[in-house]
Amino acid sequence: MTPVLNRLRRTQGQLAGVIAMVEAGRDCKDVVTQLAAVSRALDRAGFKIVASGMRQCLSDASADTPPMTEAELEKLFLALA
């Protein structure tokens, strides 16, 4: 989970930067540009979380726990949309 945490921490720092920009009254274009970068970083972190979860679900499948269905995996990805 370390790569996921690293991405989330990076995003947290970027979001703090956006908040500071708004509080400082920075130009709207600059704020929106930075906010778009935060959004992309969150998407990347979310996809990393889902990919890690899928890997775990697929590798941890045992006889007493049925593997995730294709529909369940699809639902995980759609949750990010």
CSV table of C-alpha atoms in Angstrom, one decimal, residues 9-77:
chain,number,residue,atom,x,y,z
A,9,ARG,CA,0.1,12.2,0.3
A,10,ARG,CA,1.3,13.9,-2.9
A,11,THR,CA,-2.3,14.8,-3.7
A,12,GLN,CA,-2.8,16.1,-0.1
A,13,GLY,CA,0.1,18.5,-0.6
A,14,GLN,CA,-1.2,19.7,-4.0
A,15,LEU,CA,-4.6,20.3,-2.4
A,16,ALA,CA,-3.0,22.3,0.4
A,17,GLY,CA,-1.4,24.4,-2.3
A,18,VAL,CA,-4.7,25.1,-4.0
A,19,ILE,CA,-6.2,26.1,-0.7
A,20,ALA,CA,-3.3,28.5,-0.1
A,21,MET,CA,-3.7,29.9,-3.6
A,22,VAL,CA,-7.5,30.6,-2.9
A,23,GLU,CA,-6.8,32.1,0.5
A,24,ALA,CA,-4.1,34.4,-1.1
A,25,GLY,CA,-6.5,35.6,-3.8
A,26,ARG,CA,-4.5,34.1,-6.6
A,27,ASP,CA,-5.7,34.4,-10.2
A,28,CYS,CA,-8.6,32.1,-11.0
A,29,LYS,CA,-6.9,30.6,-14.0
A,30,ASP,CA,-3.9,29.6,-11.8
A,31,VAL,CA,-6.2,28.1,-9.2
A,32,VAL,CA,-8.2,26.1,-11.8
A,33,THR,CA,-5.1,24.8,-13.4
A,34,GLN,CA,-3.7,23.6,-10.1
A,35,LEU,CA,-7.1,22.1,-9.1
A,36,ALA,CA,-7.1,20.2,-12.4
A,37,ALA,CA,-3.7,18.7,-11.4
A,38,VAL,CA,-5.1,17.7,-8.0
A,39,SER,CA,-8.1,16.0,-9.8
A,40,ARG,CA,-5.7,14.0,-12.0
A,41,ALA,CA,-3.6,13.0,-9.0
A,42,LEU,CA,-6.7,11.9,-7.1
A,43,ASP,CA,-7.8,9.8,-10.2
A,44,ARG,CA,-4.3,8.2,-10.3
A,45,ALA,CA,-4.4,7.4,-6.6
A,46,GLY,CA,-7.9,6.0,-7.0
A,47,PHE,CA,-6.9,3.8,-9.9
A,48,LYS,CA,-3.9,2.6,-7.9
A,49,ILE,CA,-6.1,1.7,-5.0
A,50,VAL,CA,-8.5,-0.2,-7.2
A,51,ALA,CA,-5.6,-2.0,-9.0
A,52,SER,CA,-4.0,-2.9,-5.7
A,53,GLY,CA,-7.4,-4.2,-4.4
A,54,MET,CA,-7.9,-6.2,-7.5
A,55,ARG,CA,-4.5,-7.8,-7.3
A,56,GLN,CA,-5.2,-8.7,-3.6
A,57,CYS,CA,-8.6,-10.0,-4.4
A,58,LEU,CA,-7.3,-12.2,-7.3
A,59,SER,CA,-4.3,-13.5,-5.4
A,60,ASP,CA,-6.1,-14.1,-2.1
A,61,ALA,CA,-8.9,-16.1,-3.7
A,62,SER,CA,-9.2,-19.3,-1.7
A,63,ALA,CA,-11.6,-22.3,-1.6
A,64,ASP,CA,-13.8,-20.7,1.1
A,65,THR,CA,-13.9,-17.3,-0.5
A,66,PRO,CA,-15.1,-17.1,-4.1
A,67,PRO,CA,-13.1,-14.8,-6.5
A,68,MET,CA,-14.5,-11.5,-7.4
A,69,THR,CA,-16.8,-11.5,-10.3
A,70,GLU,CA,-16.3,-9.5,-13.4
A,71,ALA,CA,-19.3,-7.4,-12.4
A,72,GLU,CA,-17.8,-6.6,-9.0
A,73,LEU,CA,-14.5,-5.6,-10.6
A,74,GLU,CA,-16.3,-3.4,-13.1
A,75,LYS,CA,-18.2,-1.7,-10.2
A,76,LEU,CA,-14.9,-0.9,-8.5
A,77,PHE,CA,-13.7,0.9,-11.6
